[in-house]
XYZ file of C-alpha atoms in Angstrom:
240
model
C -4.948 33.130 28.793
C -3.284 35.953 26.901
C -0.727 36.276 29.273
C 0.361 32.218 29.591
C 0.440 32.515 25.598
C 2.969 36.079 26.084
C 5.630 33.660 28.679
C 5.159 30.891 26.273
C 6.629 32.668 23.520
C 8.782 35.430 24.844
C 9.191 34.652 28.832
C 12.856 33.328 29.936
C 13.882 29.842 31.342
C 12.936 26.740 30.287
C 9.894 26.590 32.993
C 11.722 25.337 35.758
C 9.396 27.920 38.340
C 5.955 26.236 36.582
C 7.261 22.788 37.443
C 8.105 23.436 40.879
C 5.214 25.284 41.930
C 3.086 22.758 40.343
C 5.173 19.871 42.611
C 4.703 22.221 45.535
C 1.306 22.680 44.973
C 0.901 18.840 44.830
C 2.626 17.909 47.570
C 0.041 20.244 49.556
C -2.927 18.690 48.115
C -0.982 14.760 49.051
C -0.541 16.369 52.871
C -3.878 17.939 53.234
C -5.302 14.371 52.230
C -2.958 12.917 54.228
C -3.754 14.888 57.206
C -7.514 14.144 56.543
C -6.835 10.514 56.398
C -5.573 10.821 59.827
C -7.559 12.642 61.350
C -10.096 10.249 60.428
C -8.126 7.504 61.608
C -6.709 9.019 64.906
C -10.106 7.943 67.010
C -9.651 4.507 66.277
C -5.864 4.494 67.081
C -6.690 5.693 70.458
C -9.314 3.209 70.797
C -7.042 0.503 70.140
C -4.178 2.328 72.451
C -6.728 1.964 75.128
C -6.734 -1.970 74.801
C -2.846 -1.780 74.504
C -2.112 0.413 77.743
C -1.072 1.132 80.273
C 2.617 0.012 79.625
C 5.363 0.255 81.782
C 9.242 0.473 80.531
C 12.429 0.523 82.618
C 15.900 0.184 81.867
C 14.522 0.651 78.075
C 12.735 -2.564 78.229
C 8.873 -3.419 78.595
C 8.406 -4.741 82.363
C 4.563 -4.914 82.234
C 3.132 -6.475 80.420
C 5.860 -9.127 79.872
C 4.667 -11.967 77.738
C 1.529 -10.695 76.176
C 0.904 -10.938 71.832
C -2.066 -8.215 71.105
C -2.970 -7.149 67.504
C -5.265 -4.873 65.900
C -5.661 -4.311 62.728
C -6.802 -0.880 61.098
C -8.380 -0.200 57.854
C -5.620 1.580 55.899
C -4.542 2.447 52.133
C -6.190 0.290 49.447
C -9.399 -1.228 49.858
C -8.876 -4.702 51.810
C -5.429 -3.311 52.997
C -4.937 -3.150 56.655
C -2.265 -1.147 59.219
C -1.743 -3.673 62.092
C -0.802 -2.661 65.425
C 1.264 -5.075 67.374
C 2.429 -5.262 70.938
C 4.248 -8.312 71.437
C 6.751 -8.728 74.751
C 7.192 -12.391 74.435
C 11.067 -12.172 73.604
C 13.627 -10.541 75.543
C 15.162 -9.455 72.040
C 13.011 -8.458 69.291
C 13.526 -8.895 65.272
C 12.728 -6.630 62.819
C 9.439 -7.383 61.355
C 9.322 -8.323 58.265
C 5.292 -7.123 57.350
C 5.304 -4.280 54.749
C 3.575 -1.689 57.241
C 2.712 -1.494 60.843
C 3.356 -0.389 64.019
C 5.241 -2.902 66.376
C 5.538 -2.551 69.836
C 8.405 -5.031 71.310
C 9.756 -5.594 74.604
C 13.157 -3.759 73.831
C 12.180 -1.818 70.857
C 9.653 0.000 68.677
C 9.108 -0.497 64.855
C 7.476 1.594 62.806
C 7.423 0.040 59.136
C 5.588 1.583 56.143
C 6.165 0.422 52.426
C 9.167 3.003 52.029
C 11.192 2.857 54.880
C 11.406 0.946 58.658
C 12.488 3.373 61.699
C 13.182 1.788 65.027
C 12.888 3.617 68.183
C 14.130 2.725 71.919
C 11.580 3.113 74.742
C 11.461 5.832 76.847
C 11.320 4.816 80.544
C 8.221 4.835 82.487
C 4.928 4.485 82.545
C 2.875 5.018 79.173
C -0.871 5.829 79.688
C -3.370 6.996 77.139
C -2.076 10.589 77.435
C 1.525 10.401 76.973
C 0.827 7.771 74.003
C -1.327 10.461 72.282
C 1.414 12.992 72.888
C 3.941 10.741 70.771
C 1.414 9.647 68.057
C 1.063 13.514 67.200
C 4.762 14.396 67.386
C 5.822 11.110 65.079
C 2.828 11.906 62.576
C 4.197 15.425 62.601
C 7.325 13.758 61.617
C 6.454 11.537 59.104
C 4.207 14.046 57.525
C 7.545 16.519 57.365
C 9.738 13.728 55.718
C 6.522 12.533 53.501
C 6.456 16.863 52.610
C 10.587 16.158 51.361
C 9.764 13.395 49.812
C 6.773 14.104 47.864
C 8.027 17.447 46.696
C 11.488 15.982 45.202
C 9.170 13.622 43.333
C 6.699 15.344 41.954
C 9.220 17.721 40.520
C 11.897 15.178 38.965
C 8.974 13.273 37.808
C 6.788 16.592 36.019
C 10.296 17.812 34.808
C 10.928 14.579 33.243
C 7.512 14.533 31.646
C 8.270 18.095 30.492
C 11.534 17.591 28.783
C 9.990 13.925 26.785
C 6.963 16.352 25.627
C 9.217 18.930 24.676
C 11.511 16.635 22.563
C 9.035 15.071 20.948
C 7.531 18.695 20.138
C 10.987 19.191 18.535
C 9.842 16.669 16.037
C 7.130 18.347 15.334
C 8.987 21.671 15.223
C 11.318 20.232 12.356
C 7.765 18.581 10.454
C 5.897 21.792 10.250
C 9.486 23.935 9.462
C 8.452 26.499 12.378
C 12.428 26.805 13.494
C 12.214 30.290 13.761
C 9.565 30.569 15.982
C 10.545 27.519 17.831
C 13.693 26.890 19.965
C 13.671 24.298 22.552
C 13.363 26.882 25.651
C 9.789 28.309 24.336
C 8.946 23.769 24.083
C 10.041 23.682 27.544
C 7.522 26.355 28.721
C 4.801 25.313 26.784
C 5.611 21.486 27.902
C 5.861 22.870 31.681
C 2.266 24.805 31.547
C 0.820 21.874 29.442
C 2.101 18.519 31.585
C 1.641 20.360 35.125
C -2.004 21.726 34.620
C -3.018 18.312 33.445
C -1.094 16.431 36.143
C -2.262 18.850 39.113
C -5.813 18.404 37.511
C -5.538 14.679 37.806
C -3.917 14.094 40.750
C -6.706 16.302 42.697
C -9.327 14.508 41.071
C -7.798 11.476 42.338
C -7.376 12.981 45.647
C -10.852 13.738 46.280
C -12.741 11.843 43.749
C -10.761 8.598 43.596
C -10.938 9.406 39.968
C -7.543 10.388 37.743
C -6.645 10.889 34.087
C -4.353 7.748 33.186
C -0.754 9.191 33.020
C -0.332 7.607 29.376
C -3.307 10.059 28.335
C -1.925 13.314 30.009
C 1.294 12.248 27.947
C 0.123 11.541 24.550
C -2.557 14.640 25.093
C 0.396 16.728 25.994
C 2.274 15.766 23.253
C -1.370 16.721 20.893
C -1.698 19.835 22.667
C 1.683 21.147 21.610
C 1.890 19.843 17.798
C -1.354 21.822 17.958
C 0.089 24.870 19.337
C 3.006 24.824 17.191
C 0.694 24.324 14.048
C -1.322 27.492 14.718
C 1.472 29.793 15.314
C 2.883 31.851 12.202
C 6.171 33.395 11.839
C 4.864 37.362 11.549
C 3.046 36.612 15.127
C 6.400 35.163 17.073
């Protein structure tokens, strides 16, 4: 604890390393959670695949089965949410699905749809049996997790940095009110805010991931401001 206080009062920078470390840690927690969900869903996906396969592709189009429609829904995400897996080879030329999420195996294209993006893939010629599907499934899941890791780290970093800055601005008001200008400059407030915000955000995110219980964002924000004002009020000029 003493080392943390010394870092806040006498350290260098504005806490960007703290924010970055928190963003990376949150991303790791997110990836571990995602991998666990995937490992639980994978056997069900493979069971569904056995009902769809084999699929024969020639010249980039499904030639067997043709004129077929099959759909299976995976329980996914929030309670009651579904992730549809659809095989539809009734049309020669497919259209982009309008669903919010799902895997759509059309005659000429493969569509993967998530709440944040839609991706289109072309069929590779050959016979798609269970073994080949399993290999492709693991390959694409790796790509998805890689993209999510990059996006997640960036989002967490920007979110934590903004909250840190906002808490610091309100902390600056506390400095003016308590007349502690000689002790606290804005860089000190940023380091203090980074520690408070990031620790509480990580705890909340971990609880939400493991126990589906989280501290509301507004509560974290106001608690961080309150603790910052308390820290400012307790510091004395001769201890700076």
